[in-house]
Amino acid sequence: MKYTEEHEWLRVEGDLVVVGITEHASEQLGDVVFVELPEAGTEVTKDEEVCVIESVKAASDILAPLDGEIVEVNEPLVDEPGKVNEDPLEGAWFFKMKASDLSQMDDYMDENEYKDFIG
């Protein structure tokens, strides 16, 4: 897995990249009460806003970590946004994308670097 400075995680599954937020981010947000997901089929550019998360504390944007196309979204999060707090690293992924250039992931942190970053 790779991690961004915006506290997103990226996991490669076959030719897709799965994107969610880290446990640290979900703890900082507090109880998530609303999630707005992108439409599947949307072309995105790295650092473009693609999701909105609202919690009891704040609203936060999820940025596209890579250039590419959103191919699947985790629809159950819309009805159950609390899953982001319960299972941020597995069940509460936000979207899957087909990256135009996987080498963009080289810019991101590995787990140890991320732990140092939030440490």
mmCIF file with all atom_site columns, C-alpha atoms in Angstrom:
data_model
loop_
_atom_site.group_PDB
_atom_site.id
_atom_site.type_symbol
_atom_site.label_atom_id
_atom_site.label_alt_id
_atom_site.label_comp_id
_atom_site.label_asym_id
_atom_site.label_entity_id
_atom_site.label_seq_id
_atom_site.pdbx_PDB_ins_code
_atom_site.Cartn_x
_atom_site.Cartn_y
_atom_site.Cartn_z
_atom_site.occupancy
_atom_site.B_iso_or_equiv
_atom_site.pdbx_formal_charge
_atom_site.auth_seq_id
_atom_site.auth_comp_id
_atom_site.auth_asym_id
_atom_site.auth_atom_id
_atom_site.pdbx_PDB_model_num
ATOM 1   C CA . MET A 1 1   ? 0.000   0.000  0.000   1.00 0.00 ? 1   MET A CA 1
ATOM 2   C CA . LYS A 1 2   ? 0.982   3.599  -0.589  1.00 0.00 ? 2   LYS A CA 1
ATOM 3   C CA . TYR A 1 3   ? -0.101  6.649  1.413   1.00 0.00 ? 3   TYR A CA 1
ATOM 4   C CA . THR A 1 4   ? -0.588  10.326 0.515   1.00 0.00 ? 4   THR A CA 1
ATOM 5   C CA . GLU A 1 5   ? 0.021   13.398 2.644   1.00 0.00 ? 5   GLU A CA 1
ATOM 6   C CA . GLU A 1 6   ? -3.772  13.874 2.508   1.00 0.00 ? 6   GLU A CA 1
ATOM 7   C CA . HIS A 1 7   ? -4.111  10.589 4.474   1.00 0.00 ? 7   HIS A CA 1
ATOM 8   C CA . GLU A 1 8   ? -5.419  8.489  1.610   1.00 0.00 ? 8   GLU A CA 1
ATOM 9   C CA . TRP A 1 9   ? -4.292  4.919  1.026   1.00 0.00 ? 9   TRP A CA 1
ATOM 10  C CA . LEU A 1 10  ? -3.830  3.283  -2.360  1.00 0.00 ? 10  LEU A CA 1
ATOM 11  C CA . ARG A 1 11  ? -3.795  -0.453 -2.960  1.00 0.00 ? 11  ARG A CA 1
ATOM 12  C CA . VAL A 1 12  ? -3.163  -2.039 -6.361  1.00 0.00 ? 12  VAL A CA 1
ATOM 13  C CA . GLU A 1 13  ? -5.560  -4.886 -7.221  1.00 0.00 ? 13  GLU A CA 1
ATOM 14  C CA . GLY A 1 14  ? -4.806  -6.275 -10.664 1.00 0.00 ? 14  GLY A CA 1
ATOM 15  C CA . ASP A 1 15  ? -4.938  -3.344 -13.073 1.00 0.00 ? 15  ASP A CA 1
ATOM 16  C CA . LEU A 1 16  ? -6.999  -1.200 -10.674 1.00 0.00 ? 16  LEU A CA 1
ATOM 17  C CA . VAL A 1 17  ? -6.054  1.064  -7.777  1.00 0.00 ? 17  VAL A CA 1
ATOM 18  C CA . VAL A 1 18  ? -8.376  1.041  -4.751  1.00 0.00 ? 18  VAL A CA 1
ATOM 19  C CA . VAL A 1 19  ? -8.527  4.317  -2.791  1.00 0.00 ? 19  VAL A CA 1
ATOM 20  C CA . GLY A 1 20  ? -9.680  5.040  0.774   1.00 0.00 ? 20  GLY A CA 1
ATOM 21  C CA . ILE A 1 21  ? -8.669  7.051  3.816   1.00 0.00 ? 21  ILE A CA 1
ATOM 22  C CA . THR A 1 22  ? -6.385  5.930  6.591   1.00 0.00 ? 22  THR A CA 1
ATOM 23  C CA . GLU A 1 23  ? -7.385  5.019  10.121  1.00 0.00 ? 23  GLU A CA 1
ATOM 24  C CA . HIS A 1 24  ? -5.569  8.154  11.291  1.00 0.00 ? 24  HIS A CA 1
ATOM 25  C CA . ALA A 1 25  ? -7.756  10.290 9.000   1.00 0.00 ? 25  ALA A CA 1
ATOM 26  C CA . SER A 1 26  ? -10.980 8.622  10.139  1.00 0.00 ? 26  SER A CA 1
ATOM 27  C CA . GLU A 1 27  ? -10.016 9.217  13.777  1.00 0.00 ? 27  GLU A CA 1
ATOM 28  C CA . GLN A 1 28  ? -9.224  12.877 13.075  1.00 0.00 ? 28  GLN A CA 1
ATOM 29  C CA . LEU A 1 29  ? -12.547 13.362 11.287  1.00 0.00 ? 29  LEU A CA 1
ATOM 30  C CA . GLY A 1 30  ? -14.658 11.852 14.048  1.00 0.00 ? 30  GLY A CA 1
ATOM 31  C CA . ASP A 1 31  ? -18.033 10.294 13.241  1.00 0.00 ? 31  ASP A CA 1
ATOM 32  C CA . VAL A 1 32  ? -18.595 10.410 9.482   1.00 0.00 ? 32  VAL A CA 1
ATOM 33  C CA . VAL A 1 33  ? -22.193 11.336 8.662   1.00 0.00 ? 33  VAL A CA 1
ATOM 34  C CA . PHE A 1 34  ? -22.138 11.920 4.889   1.00 0.00 ? 34  PHE A CA 1
ATOM 35  C CA . VAL A 1 35  ? -20.173 10.633 1.900   1.00 0.00 ? 35  VAL A CA 1
ATOM 36  C CA . GLU A 1 36  ? -20.499 11.916 -1.666  1.00 0.00 ? 36  GLU A CA 1
ATOM 37  C CA . LEU A 1 37  ? -18.899 9.605  -4.228  1.00 0.00 ? 37  LEU A CA 1
ATOM 38  C CA . PRO A 1 38  ? -17.937 10.270 -7.856  1.00 0.00 ? 38  PRO A CA 1
ATOM 39  C CA . GLU A 1 39  ? -19.740 8.662  -10.781 1.00 0.00 ? 39  GLU A CA 1
ATOM 40  C CA . ALA A 1 40  ? -18.221 5.529  -12.265 1.00 0.00 ? 40  ALA A CA 1
ATOM 41  C CA . GLY A 1 41  ? -16.824 6.359  -15.697 1.00 0.00 ? 41  GLY A CA 1
ATOM 42  C CA . THR A 1 42  ? -15.528 9.771  -14.595 1.00 0.00 ? 42  THR A CA 1
ATOM 43  C CA . GLU A 1 43  ? -12.103 10.764 -15.947 1.00 0.00 ? 43  GLU A CA 1
ATOM 44  C CA . VAL A 1 44  ? -10.030 12.424 -13.218 1.00 0.00 ? 44  VAL A CA 1
ATOM 45  C CA . THR A 1 45  ? -6.753  14.263 -12.942 1.00 0.00 ? 45  THR A CA 1
ATOM 46  C CA . LYS A 1 46  ? -4.332  13.874 -10.045 1.00 0.00 ? 46  LYS A CA 1
ATOM 47  C CA . ASP A 1 47  ? -5.242  16.267 -7.174  1.00 0.00 ? 47  ASP A CA 1
ATOM 48  C CA . GLU A 1 48  ? -8.766  16.871 -8.513  1.00 0.00 ? 48  GLU A CA 1
ATOM 49  C CA . GLU A 1 49  ? -11.531 16.744 -5.870  1.00 0.00 ? 49  GLU A CA 1
ATOM 50  C CA . VAL A 1 50  ? -13.513 13.533 -6.383  1.00 0.00 ? 50  VAL A CA 1
ATOM 51  C CA . CYS A 1 51  ? -15.283 12.796 -3.071  1.00 0.00 ? 51  CYS A CA 1
ATOM 52  C CA . VAL A 1 52  ? -16.664 14.774 -0.163  1.00 0.00 ? 52  VAL A CA 1
ATOM 53  C CA . ILE A 1 53  ? -16.770 13.422 3.383   1.00 0.00 ? 53  ILE A CA 1
ATOM 54  C CA . GLU A 1 54  ? -18.613 15.200 6.176   1.00 0.00 ? 54  GLU A CA 1
ATOM 55  C CA . SER A 1 55  ? -18.260 14.358 9.835   1.00 0.00 ? 55  SER A CA 1
ATOM 56  C CA . VAL A 1 56  ? -19.536 15.850 13.051  1.00 0.00 ? 56  VAL A CA 1
ATOM 57  C CA . LYS A 1 57  ? -16.271 17.841 13.171  1.00 0.00 ? 57  LYS A CA 1
ATOM 58  C CA . ALA A 1 58  ? -15.493 18.871 9.593   1.00 0.00 ? 58  ALA A CA 1
ATOM 59  C CA . ALA A 1 59  ? -15.957 18.459 5.865   1.00 0.00 ? 59  ALA A CA 1
ATOM 60  C CA . SER A 1 60  ? -13.072 17.016 3.895   1.00 0.00 ? 60  SER A CA 1
ATOM 61  C CA . ASP A 1 61  ? -12.339 16.414 0.232   1.00 0.00 ? 61  ASP A CA 1
ATOM 62  C CA . ILE A 1 62  ? -10.803 13.284 -1.204  1.00 0.00 ? 62  ILE A CA 1
ATOM 63  C CA . LEU A 1 63  ? -8.491  14.118 -4.078  1.00 0.00 ? 63  LEU A CA 1
ATOM 64  C CA . ALA A 1 64  ? -7.736  11.879 -7.021  1.00 0.00 ? 64  ALA A CA 1
ATOM 65  C CA . PRO A 1 65  ? -4.311  10.436 -6.199  1.00 0.00 ? 65  PRO A CA 1
ATOM 66  C CA . LEU A 1 66  ? -3.591  9.581  -9.837  1.00 0.00 ? 66  LEU A CA 1
ATOM 67  C CA . ASP A 1 67  ? -4.688  10.465 -13.352 1.00 0.00 ? 67  ASP A CA 1
ATOM 68  C CA . GLY A 1 68  ? -7.203  7.964  -14.691 1.00 0.00 ? 68  GLY A CA 1
ATOM 69  C CA . GLU A 1 69  ? -10.804 6.794  -14.727 1.00 0.00 ? 69  GLU A CA 1
ATOM 70  C CA . ILE A 1 70  ? -13.085 5.971  -11.806 1.00 0.00 ? 70  ILE A CA 1
ATOM 71  C CA . VAL A 1 71  ? -14.394 2.498  -12.670 1.00 0.00 ? 71  VAL A CA 1
ATOM 72  C CA . GLU A 1 72  ? -16.259 1.527  -9.483  1.00 0.00 ? 72  GLU A CA 1
ATOM 73  C CA . VAL A 1 73  ? -17.534 3.275  -6.372  1.00 0.00 ? 73  VAL A CA 1
ATOM 74  C CA . ASN A 1 74  ? -18.445 1.839  -2.974  1.00 0.00 ? 74  ASN A CA 1
ATOM 75  C CA . GLU A 1 75  ? -22.169 2.722  -3.060  1.00 0.00 ? 75  GLU A CA 1
ATOM 76  C CA . PRO A 1 76  ? -22.998 1.287  0.415   1.00 0.00 ? 76  PRO A CA 1
ATOM 77  C CA . LEU A 1 77  ? -20.973 4.139  1.968   1.00 0.00 ? 77  LEU A CA 1
ATOM 78  C CA . VAL A 1 78  ? -23.637 6.619  0.850   1.00 0.00 ? 78  VAL A CA 1
ATOM 79  C CA . ASP A 1 79  ? -26.238 4.897  3.054   1.00 0.00 ? 79  ASP A CA 1
ATOM 80  C CA . GLU A 1 80  ? -23.792 3.837  5.777   1.00 0.00 ? 80  GLU A CA 1
ATOM 81  C CA . PRO A 1 81  ? -21.118 6.556  6.045   1.00 0.00 ? 81  PRO A CA 1
ATOM 82  C CA . GLY A 1 82  ? -20.194 5.311  9.535   1.00 0.00 ? 82  GLY A CA 1
ATOM 83  C CA . LYS A 1 83  ? -18.362 2.392  7.878   1.00 0.00 ? 83  LYS A CA 1
ATOM 84  C CA . VAL A 1 84  ? -15.559 4.897  7.239   1.00 0.00 ? 84  VAL A CA 1
ATOM 85  C CA . ASN A 1 85  ? -14.950 4.944  10.994  1.00 0.00 ? 85  ASN A CA 1
ATOM 86  C CA . GLU A 1 86  ? -15.519 1.221  11.513  1.00 0.00 ? 86  GLU A CA 1
ATOM 87  C CA . ASP A 1 87  ? -13.357 -0.230 8.723   1.00 0.00 ? 87  ASP A CA 1
ATOM 88  C CA . PRO A 1 88  ? -11.348 2.492  6.947   1.00 0.00 ? 88  PRO A CA 1
ATOM 89  C CA . LEU A 1 89  ? -8.671  0.170  5.546   1.00 0.00 ? 89  LEU A CA 1
ATOM 90  C CA . GLU A 1 90  ? -10.861 -2.551 4.051   1.00 0.00 ? 90  GLU A CA 1
ATOM 91  C CA . GLY A 1 91  ? -14.641 -2.265 3.768   1.00 0.00 ? 91  GLY A CA 1
ATOM 92  C CA . ALA A 1 92  ? -14.799 1.528  3.520   1.00 0.00 ? 92  ALA A CA 1
ATOM 93  C CA . TRP A 1 93  ? -12.805 2.080  0.323   1.00 0.00 ? 93  TRP A CA 1
ATOM 94  C CA . PHE A 1 94  ? -14.215 4.967  -1.713  1.00 0.00 ? 94  PHE A CA 1
ATOM 95  C CA . PHE A 1 95  ? -13.492 4.132  -5.327  1.00 0.00 ? 95  PHE A CA 1
ATOM 96  C CA . LYS A 1 96  ? -11.489 1.978  -7.687  1.00 0.00 ? 96  LYS A CA 1
ATOM 97  C CA . MET A 1 97  ? -9.730  3.565  -10.590 1.00 0.00 ? 97  MET A CA 1
ATOM 98  C CA . LYS A 1 98  ? -7.819  2.567  -13.693 1.00 0.00 ? 98  LYS A CA 1
ATOM 99  C CA . ALA A 1 99  ? -4.674  4.677  -13.538 1.00 0.00 ? 99  ALA A CA 1
ATOM 100 C CA . SER A 1 100 ? -3.255  6.250  -16.688 1.00 0.00 ? 100 SER A CA 1
ATOM 101 C CA . ASP A 1 101 ? 0.252   6.045  -15.240 1.00 0.00 ? 101 ASP A CA 1
ATOM 102 C CA . LEU A 1 102 ? 0.996   3.825  -12.234 1.00 0.00 ? 102 LEU A CA 1
ATOM 103 C CA . SER A 1 103 ? 4.429   5.413  -11.867 1.00 0.00 ? 103 SER A CA 1
ATOM 104 C CA . GLN A 1 104 ? 2.621   8.367  -10.214 1.00 0.00 ? 104 GLN A CA 1
ATOM 105 C CA . MET A 1 105 ? 2.350   6.089  -7.167  1.00 0.00 ? 105 MET A CA 1
ATOM 106 C CA . ASP A 1 106 ? 6.129   6.317  -6.754  1.00 0.00 ? 106 ASP A CA 1
ATOM 107 C CA . ASP A 1 107 ? 5.595   9.816  -5.307  1.00 0.00 ? 107 ASP A CA 1
ATOM 108 C CA . TYR A 1 108 ? 3.724   8.435  -2.301  1.00 0.00 ? 108 TYR A CA 1
ATOM 109 C CA . MET A 1 109 ? 4.852   7.068  1.050   1.00 0.00 ? 109 MET A CA 1
ATOM 110 C CA . ASP A 1 110 ? 5.126   3.427  2.081   1.00 0.00 ? 110 ASP A CA 1
ATOM 111 C CA . GLU A 1 111 ? 3.735   2.327  5.451   1.00 0.00 ? 111 GLU A CA 1
ATOM 112 C CA . ASN A 1 112 ? 6.863   3.163  7.468   1.00 0.00 ? 112 ASN A CA 1
ATOM 113 C CA . GLU A 1 113 ? 7.188   6.596  5.883   1.00 0.00 ? 113 GLU A CA 1
ATOM 114 C CA . TYR A 1 114 ? 3.520   7.271  6.601   1.00 0.00 ? 114 TYR A CA 1
ATOM 115 C CA . LYS A 1 115 ? 3.900   6.235  10.244  1.00 0.00 ? 115 LYS A CA 1
ATOM 116 C CA . ASP A 1 116 ? 6.793   8.691  10.549  1.00 0.00 ? 116 ASP A CA 1
ATOM 117 C CA . PHE A 1 117 ? 4.694   11.354 8.817   1.00 0.00 ? 117 PHE A CA 1
ATOM 118 C CA . ILE A 1 118 ? 1.814   11.072 11.320  1.00 0.00 ? 118 ILE A CA 1
ATOM 119 C CA . GLY A 1 119 ? 4.094   10.177 14.255  1.00 0.00 ? 119 GLY A CA 1
#
